[in-house]
Short mmCIF file of C-alpha atoms and ligand atoms in Angstrom, two decimals:
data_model
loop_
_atom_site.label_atom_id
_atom_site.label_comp_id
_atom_site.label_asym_id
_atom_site.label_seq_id
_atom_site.Cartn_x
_atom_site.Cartn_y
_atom_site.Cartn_z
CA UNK A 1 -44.34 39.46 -49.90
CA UNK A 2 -43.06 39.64 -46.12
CA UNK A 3 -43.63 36.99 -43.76
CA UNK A 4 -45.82 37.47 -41.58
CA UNK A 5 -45.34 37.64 -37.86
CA UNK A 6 -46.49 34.34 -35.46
CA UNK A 7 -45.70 35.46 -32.13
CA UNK A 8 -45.04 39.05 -32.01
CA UNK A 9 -47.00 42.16 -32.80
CA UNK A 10 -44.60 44.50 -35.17
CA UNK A 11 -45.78 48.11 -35.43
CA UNK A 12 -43.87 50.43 -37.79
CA UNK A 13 -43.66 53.66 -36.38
CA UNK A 14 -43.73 56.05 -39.44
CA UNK A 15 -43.01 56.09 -42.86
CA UNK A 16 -39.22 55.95 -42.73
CA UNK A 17 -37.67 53.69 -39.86
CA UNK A 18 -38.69 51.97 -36.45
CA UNK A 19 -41.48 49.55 -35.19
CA UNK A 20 -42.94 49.32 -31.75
CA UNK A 21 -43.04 45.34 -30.93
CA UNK A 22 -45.75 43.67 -28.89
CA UNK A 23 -45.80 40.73 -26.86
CA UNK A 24 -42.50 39.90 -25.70
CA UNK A 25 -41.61 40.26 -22.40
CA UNK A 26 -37.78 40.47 -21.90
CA UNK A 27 -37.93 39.40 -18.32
CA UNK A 28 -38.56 35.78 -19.13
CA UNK A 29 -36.32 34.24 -21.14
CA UNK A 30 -36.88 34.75 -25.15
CA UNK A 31 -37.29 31.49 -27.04
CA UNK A 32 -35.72 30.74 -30.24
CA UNK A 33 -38.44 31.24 -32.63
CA UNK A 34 -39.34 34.50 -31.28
CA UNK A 35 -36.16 35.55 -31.45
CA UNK A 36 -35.84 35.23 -34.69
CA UNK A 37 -38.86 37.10 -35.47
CA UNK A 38 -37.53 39.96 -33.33
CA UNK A 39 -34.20 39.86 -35.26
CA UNK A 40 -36.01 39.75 -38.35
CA UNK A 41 -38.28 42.86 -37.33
CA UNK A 42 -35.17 44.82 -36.35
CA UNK A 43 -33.59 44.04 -39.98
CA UNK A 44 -36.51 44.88 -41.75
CA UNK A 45 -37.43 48.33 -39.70
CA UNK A 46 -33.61 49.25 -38.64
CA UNK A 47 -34.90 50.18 -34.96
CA UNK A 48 -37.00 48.38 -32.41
CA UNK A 49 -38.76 49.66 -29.66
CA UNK A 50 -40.11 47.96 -26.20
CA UNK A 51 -42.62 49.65 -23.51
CA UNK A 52 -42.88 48.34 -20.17
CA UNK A 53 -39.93 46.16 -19.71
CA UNK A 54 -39.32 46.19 -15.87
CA UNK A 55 -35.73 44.51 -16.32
CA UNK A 56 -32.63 44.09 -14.24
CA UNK A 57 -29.47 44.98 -16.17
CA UNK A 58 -28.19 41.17 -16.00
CA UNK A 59 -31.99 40.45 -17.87
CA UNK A 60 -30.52 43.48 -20.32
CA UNK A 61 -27.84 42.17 -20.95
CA UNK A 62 -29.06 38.66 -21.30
CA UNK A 63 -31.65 39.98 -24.08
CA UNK A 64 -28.42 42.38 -25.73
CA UNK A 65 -26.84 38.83 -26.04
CA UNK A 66 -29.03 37.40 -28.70
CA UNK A 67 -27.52 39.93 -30.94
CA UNK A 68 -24.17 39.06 -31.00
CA UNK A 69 -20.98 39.26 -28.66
CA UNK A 70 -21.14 42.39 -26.29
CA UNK A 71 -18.73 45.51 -26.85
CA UNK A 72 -17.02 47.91 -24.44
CA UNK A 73 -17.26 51.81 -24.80
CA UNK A 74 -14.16 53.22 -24.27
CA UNK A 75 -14.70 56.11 -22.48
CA UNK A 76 -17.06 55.87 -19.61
CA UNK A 77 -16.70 53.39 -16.63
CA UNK A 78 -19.65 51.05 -16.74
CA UNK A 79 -22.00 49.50 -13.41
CA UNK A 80 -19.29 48.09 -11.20
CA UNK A 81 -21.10 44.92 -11.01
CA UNK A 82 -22.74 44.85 -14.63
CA UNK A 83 -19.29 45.74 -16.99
CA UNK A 84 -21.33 45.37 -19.99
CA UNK A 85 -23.83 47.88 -19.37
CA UNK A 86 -22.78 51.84 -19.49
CA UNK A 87 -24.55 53.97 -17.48
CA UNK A 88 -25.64 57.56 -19.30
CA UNK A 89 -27.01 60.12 -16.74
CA UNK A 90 -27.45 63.77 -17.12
CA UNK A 91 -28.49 65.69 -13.49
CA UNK A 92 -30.68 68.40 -13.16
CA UNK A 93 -27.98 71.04 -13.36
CA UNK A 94 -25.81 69.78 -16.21
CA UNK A 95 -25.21 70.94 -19.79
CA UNK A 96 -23.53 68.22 -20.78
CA UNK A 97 -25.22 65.98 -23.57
CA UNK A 98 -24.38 62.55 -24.11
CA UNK A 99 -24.78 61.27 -28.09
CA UNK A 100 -25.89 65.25 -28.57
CA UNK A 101 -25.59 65.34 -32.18
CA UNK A 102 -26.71 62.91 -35.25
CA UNK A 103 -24.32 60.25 -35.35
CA UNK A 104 -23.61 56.31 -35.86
CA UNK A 105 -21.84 54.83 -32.59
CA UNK A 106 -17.87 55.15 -32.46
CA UNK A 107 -17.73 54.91 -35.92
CA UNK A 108 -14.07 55.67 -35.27
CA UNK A 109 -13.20 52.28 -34.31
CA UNK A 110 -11.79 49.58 -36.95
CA UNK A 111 -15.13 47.72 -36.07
CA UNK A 112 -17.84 49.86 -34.84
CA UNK A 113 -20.89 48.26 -33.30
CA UNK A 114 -23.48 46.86 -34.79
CA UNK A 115 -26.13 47.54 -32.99
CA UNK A 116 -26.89 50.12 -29.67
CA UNK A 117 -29.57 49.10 -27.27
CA UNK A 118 -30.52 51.69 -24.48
CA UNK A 119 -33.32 51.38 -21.89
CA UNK A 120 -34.65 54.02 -19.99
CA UNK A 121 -34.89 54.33 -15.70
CA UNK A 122 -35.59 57.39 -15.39
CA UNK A 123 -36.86 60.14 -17.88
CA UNK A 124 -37.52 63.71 -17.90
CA UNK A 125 -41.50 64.76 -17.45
CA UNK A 126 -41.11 66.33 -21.22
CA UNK A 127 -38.31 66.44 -23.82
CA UNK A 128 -35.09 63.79 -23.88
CA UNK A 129 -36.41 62.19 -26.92
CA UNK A 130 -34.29 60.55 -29.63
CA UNK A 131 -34.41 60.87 -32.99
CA UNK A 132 -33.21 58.09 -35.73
CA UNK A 133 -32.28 58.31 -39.45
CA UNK A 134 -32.69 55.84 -41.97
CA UNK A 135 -29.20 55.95 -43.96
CA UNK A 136 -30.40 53.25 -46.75
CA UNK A 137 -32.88 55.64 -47.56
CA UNK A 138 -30.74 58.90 -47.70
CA UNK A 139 -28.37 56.94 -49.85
CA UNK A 140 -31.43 55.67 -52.05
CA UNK A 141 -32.57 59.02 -52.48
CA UNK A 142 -29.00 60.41 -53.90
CA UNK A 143 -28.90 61.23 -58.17
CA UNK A 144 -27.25 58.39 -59.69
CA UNK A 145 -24.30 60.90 -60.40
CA UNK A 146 -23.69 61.25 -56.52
CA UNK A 147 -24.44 57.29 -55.93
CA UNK A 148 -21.16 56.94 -58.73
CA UNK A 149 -18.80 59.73 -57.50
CA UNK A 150 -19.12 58.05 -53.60
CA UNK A 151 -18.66 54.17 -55.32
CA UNK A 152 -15.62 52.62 -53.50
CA UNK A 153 -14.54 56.13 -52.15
CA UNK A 154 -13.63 55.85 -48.17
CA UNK A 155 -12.97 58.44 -45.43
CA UNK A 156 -11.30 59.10 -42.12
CA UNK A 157 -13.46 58.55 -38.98
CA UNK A 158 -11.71 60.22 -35.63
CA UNK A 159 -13.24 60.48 -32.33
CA UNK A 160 -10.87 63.15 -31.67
CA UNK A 161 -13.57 66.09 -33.02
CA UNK A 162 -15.72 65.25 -29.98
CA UNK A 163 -13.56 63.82 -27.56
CA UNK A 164 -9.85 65.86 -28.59
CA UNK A 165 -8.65 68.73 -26.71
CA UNK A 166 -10.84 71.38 -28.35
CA UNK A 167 -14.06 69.14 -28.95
CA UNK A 168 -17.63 69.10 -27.31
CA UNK A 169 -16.72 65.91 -24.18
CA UNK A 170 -13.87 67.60 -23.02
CA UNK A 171 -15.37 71.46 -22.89
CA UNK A 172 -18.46 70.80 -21.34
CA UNK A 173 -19.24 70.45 -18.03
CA UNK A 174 -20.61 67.35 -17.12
CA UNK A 175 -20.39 64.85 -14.01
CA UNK A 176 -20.31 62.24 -15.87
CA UNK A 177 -16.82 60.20 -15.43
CA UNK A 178 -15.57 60.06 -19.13
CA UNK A 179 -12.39 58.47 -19.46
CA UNK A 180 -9.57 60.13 -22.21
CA UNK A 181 -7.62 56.97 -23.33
CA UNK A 182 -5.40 58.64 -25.86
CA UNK A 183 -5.18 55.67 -28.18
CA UNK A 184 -8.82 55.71 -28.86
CA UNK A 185 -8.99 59.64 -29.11
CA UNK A 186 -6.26 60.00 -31.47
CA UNK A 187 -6.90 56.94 -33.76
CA UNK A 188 -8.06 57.33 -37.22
CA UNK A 189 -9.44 54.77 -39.24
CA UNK A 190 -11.34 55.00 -42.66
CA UNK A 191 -14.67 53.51 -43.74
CA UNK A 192 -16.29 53.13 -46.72
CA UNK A 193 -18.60 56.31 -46.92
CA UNK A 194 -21.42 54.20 -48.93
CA UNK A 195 -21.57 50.67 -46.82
CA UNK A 196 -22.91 47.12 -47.48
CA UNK A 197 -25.12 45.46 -44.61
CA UNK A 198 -23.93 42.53 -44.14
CA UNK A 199 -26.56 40.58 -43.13
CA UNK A 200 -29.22 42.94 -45.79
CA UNK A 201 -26.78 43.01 -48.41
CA UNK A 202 -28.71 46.81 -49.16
CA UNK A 203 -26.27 50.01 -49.19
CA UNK A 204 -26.39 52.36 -46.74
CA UNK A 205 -24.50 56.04 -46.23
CA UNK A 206 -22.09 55.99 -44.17
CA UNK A 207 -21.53 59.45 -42.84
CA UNK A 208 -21.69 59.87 -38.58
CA UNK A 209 -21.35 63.85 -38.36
CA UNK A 210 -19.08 64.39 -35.63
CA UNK A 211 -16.74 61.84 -36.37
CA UNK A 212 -15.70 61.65 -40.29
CA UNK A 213 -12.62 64.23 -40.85
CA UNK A 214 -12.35 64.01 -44.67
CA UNK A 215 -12.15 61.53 -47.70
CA UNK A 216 -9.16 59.41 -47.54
CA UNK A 217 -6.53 60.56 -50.26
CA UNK A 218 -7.73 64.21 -49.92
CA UNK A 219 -7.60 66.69 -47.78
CA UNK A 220 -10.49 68.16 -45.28
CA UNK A 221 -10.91 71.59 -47.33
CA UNK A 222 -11.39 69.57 -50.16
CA UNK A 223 -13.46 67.12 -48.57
CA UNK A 224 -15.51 69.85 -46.82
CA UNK A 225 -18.06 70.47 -48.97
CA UNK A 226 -19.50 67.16 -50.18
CA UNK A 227 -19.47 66.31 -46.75
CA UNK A 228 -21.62 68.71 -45.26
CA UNK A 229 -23.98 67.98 -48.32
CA UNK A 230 -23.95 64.43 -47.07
CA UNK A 231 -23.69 65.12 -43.81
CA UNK A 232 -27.17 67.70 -44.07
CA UNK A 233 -28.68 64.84 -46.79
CA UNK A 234 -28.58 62.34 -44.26
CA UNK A 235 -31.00 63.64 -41.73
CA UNK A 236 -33.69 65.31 -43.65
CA UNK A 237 -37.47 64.92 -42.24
CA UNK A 238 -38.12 62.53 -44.42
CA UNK A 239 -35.71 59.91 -43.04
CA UNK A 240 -36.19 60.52 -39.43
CA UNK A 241 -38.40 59.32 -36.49
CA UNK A 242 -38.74 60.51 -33.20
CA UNK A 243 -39.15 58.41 -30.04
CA UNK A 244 -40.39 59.94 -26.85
CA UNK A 245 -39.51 57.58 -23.92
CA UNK A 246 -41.04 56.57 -20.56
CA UNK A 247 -39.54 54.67 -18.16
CA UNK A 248 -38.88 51.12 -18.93
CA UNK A 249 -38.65 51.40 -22.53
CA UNK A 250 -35.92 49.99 -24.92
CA UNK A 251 -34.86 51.06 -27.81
CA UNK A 252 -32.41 48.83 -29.77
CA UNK A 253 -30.93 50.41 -33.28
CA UNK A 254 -28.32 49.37 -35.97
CA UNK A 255 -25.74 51.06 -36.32
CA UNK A 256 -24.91 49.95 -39.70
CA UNK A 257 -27.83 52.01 -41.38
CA UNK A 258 -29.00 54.40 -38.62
CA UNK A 259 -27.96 57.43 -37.63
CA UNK A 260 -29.31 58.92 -34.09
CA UNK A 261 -29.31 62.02 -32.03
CA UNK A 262 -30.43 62.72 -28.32
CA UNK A 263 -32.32 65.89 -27.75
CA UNK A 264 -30.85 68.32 -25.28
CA UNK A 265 -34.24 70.16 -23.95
CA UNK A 266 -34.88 68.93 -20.76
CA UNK A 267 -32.59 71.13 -18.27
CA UNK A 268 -33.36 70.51 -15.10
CA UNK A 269 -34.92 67.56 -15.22
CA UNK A 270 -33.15 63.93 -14.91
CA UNK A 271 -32.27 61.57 -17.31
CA UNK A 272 -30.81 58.06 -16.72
CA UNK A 273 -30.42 55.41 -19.38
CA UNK A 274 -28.29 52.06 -19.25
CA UNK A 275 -26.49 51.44 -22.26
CA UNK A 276 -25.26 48.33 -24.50
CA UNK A 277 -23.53 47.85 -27.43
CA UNK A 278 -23.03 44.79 -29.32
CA UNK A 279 -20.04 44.10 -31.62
CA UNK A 280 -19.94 44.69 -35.52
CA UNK A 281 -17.32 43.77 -38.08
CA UNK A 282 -15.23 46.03 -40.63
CA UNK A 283 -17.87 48.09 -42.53
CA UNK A 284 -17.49 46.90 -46.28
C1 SIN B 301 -26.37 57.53 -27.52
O1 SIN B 301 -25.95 58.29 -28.40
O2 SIN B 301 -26.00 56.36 -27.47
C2 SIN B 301 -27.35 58.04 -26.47
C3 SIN B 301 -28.70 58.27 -27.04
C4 SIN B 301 -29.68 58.80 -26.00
O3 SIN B 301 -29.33 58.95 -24.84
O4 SIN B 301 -30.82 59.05 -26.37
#
C-alpha cells in the first residue's frame, strides 16, 4: 500500500500522470520532511504541479535545488542576475514556439536532465497549455515481442534536427536570443531507447521526437519506421495530461519518464515562463 501523505495534500490529476500538491508554500523555506514527501509525490506521479506561488527566481531556484545540482541550457542566455534560471518568452507577434513538439529535454546531451521545472509570470487569457506523457506507461503497454526486439538496443540523439541549419530554431522567426554553439548542435550521442529510472528502478521509453536520428548500428531508413511507431505510441490519449496554467503556477516534470509538448495557440497573446533544469546522469 502507499504511504500516506503527513503534510501535503497530493492530487493526481488524471488517470495517467501528474498531481496537483497542496499546502506548501515555496516562498518559505521547505523543511526536510516535507521535502521528502514532495520528492516522493513527484516519483510516484512523474509531474508536480503548484498554484499560487508568488516567488522570486532566487526562491525558484532555491526550491529547484532540493532536486539535485542545477544545469545550464545551452542555447539561450539566462536572467543576467539569476544564471540558473532561463527565461522563455513568446510576444504577441511571434511564431516562434519554444519546446513546440513532444519531447524529453536535450536528450542529446551525454547526461540529459533529470528533471524540468517551469513557472509561469505571465500567461495567455486562453491556450499555452502543456501537455505531458507518461513513457513507463507507453513502454508497459508495448506486446512483449516489441518490449524484446527494443531490449539493450540504443539510438542516436542529435539536437541538430531542431537546432541544425535546416531545423525548426533556426527557420523561425522568433526574438528570442538563441545561441548556436556548434559543439552542442552537431553532437551525437546514443541512449538506450528503453531506460531504467534510477531512483524507480521501472523502465521507461526512451524516444524524444525531435531529437533521436536512428538506432545505433543502423541506418535512419532502416530505423525509420519503428521509430515513428514509437515515436506515435508514445503520446497516445491515454498517456497524456494537459495542464492549463495561470500565473504563478509551477510545474516540475522528470525527464527520465515524461515526455512534454507546449501548445502553440495563443498568437497574439503573451507568454513568459522562467525555466530550470536540474542535472541527470547517463540514461541506463
Ligand atoms: C519546454 O519545453 O521546456 C517549455 C514548455 C512550455 O513552455 O510549456
Amino acid at each position: 500500500m502507499n504511504q500516506p501523505y503527513r503534510y501535503i495534500e497530493v492530487h493526481p490529476q488524471n488517470g495517467a500522470l501528474g498531481c496537483e500538491l497542496f499546502g506548501v508554500n515555496l516562498a518559505e523555506p521547505v523543511r526536510d520532511e516535507v521535502m521528502e514527501e514532495i520528492h516522493r509525490a513527484w516519483l510516484d506521479h512523474q509531474v508536480l504541479f503548484f498554484r499560487d506561488q508568488n516567488i522570486t527566481p532566487a526562491q525558484q531556484v532555491d526550491f529547484a535545488r532540493h532536486f539535485g545540482e542545477l544545469d545550464t541550457y545551452p542555447f539561450i542566455e539566462p536572467l543576467p542576475d539569476q544564471p540558473e534560471v532561463v527565461p522563455i518568452i513568446k510576444e504577441p507577434d511571434n511564431r516562434f514556439n519554444f519546446g513546440g513538439g513532444w519531447h524529453s529535454d536535450t536528450s542529446y546531451m551525454p547526461k540529459p536532465p533529470k528533471a524540468t521545472m517551469l513557472r509561469a509570470l505571465e500567461v495567455p487569457r486562453r491556450g499555452g497549455d502543456t501537455l505531458f506523457a507518461n513513457q513507463y506507461a507507453a513502454y508497459e503497454a508495448l506486446s512483449p515481442g516489441m518490449k524484446d526486439m527494443l531490449a539493450g538496443r540504443r539510438a542516436v540523439f542529435t539536437a541538430s534536427q531542431v537546432h541544425g541549419s535546416s531545423g525548426y530554431y533556426r527557420k523561425a522567426d522568433h526574438p528570442m536570443d538563441m545561441k548556436k554553439p556548434q559543439d552542442a548542435v552537431e553532437r551525437r550521442v546514443d541512449h538506450p531507447i528503453v531506460r531504467t529510472h534510477p531512483e524507480t528502478g521501472r523502465r521507461a521509453l526512451y524516444v524524444s521526437v525531435p531529437h533521436v536520428e536512428r538506432f545505433r548500428q543502423m541506418s535512419r531508413e532502416e530505423s525509420r519506421p519503428v521509430l515513428e511507431y514509437l515515436c506515435g505510441h508514445a503520446v497516445k490519449p491515454e498517456f497524456t495530461f494537459r495542464f492549463h496554467w495561470r500565473p504563478h503556477s509551477i510545474a516540475l516534470w522528470d525527464n527520465r519518464c515524461v515526455q512534454h509538448y507546449a501548445l502553440n495557440d495563443y498568437a497574439g497573446q503573451r507568454r513568459v515562463m522562467h525555466r530550470i533544469t536540474i542535472k541527470g546522469d547517463m540514461p541506463r
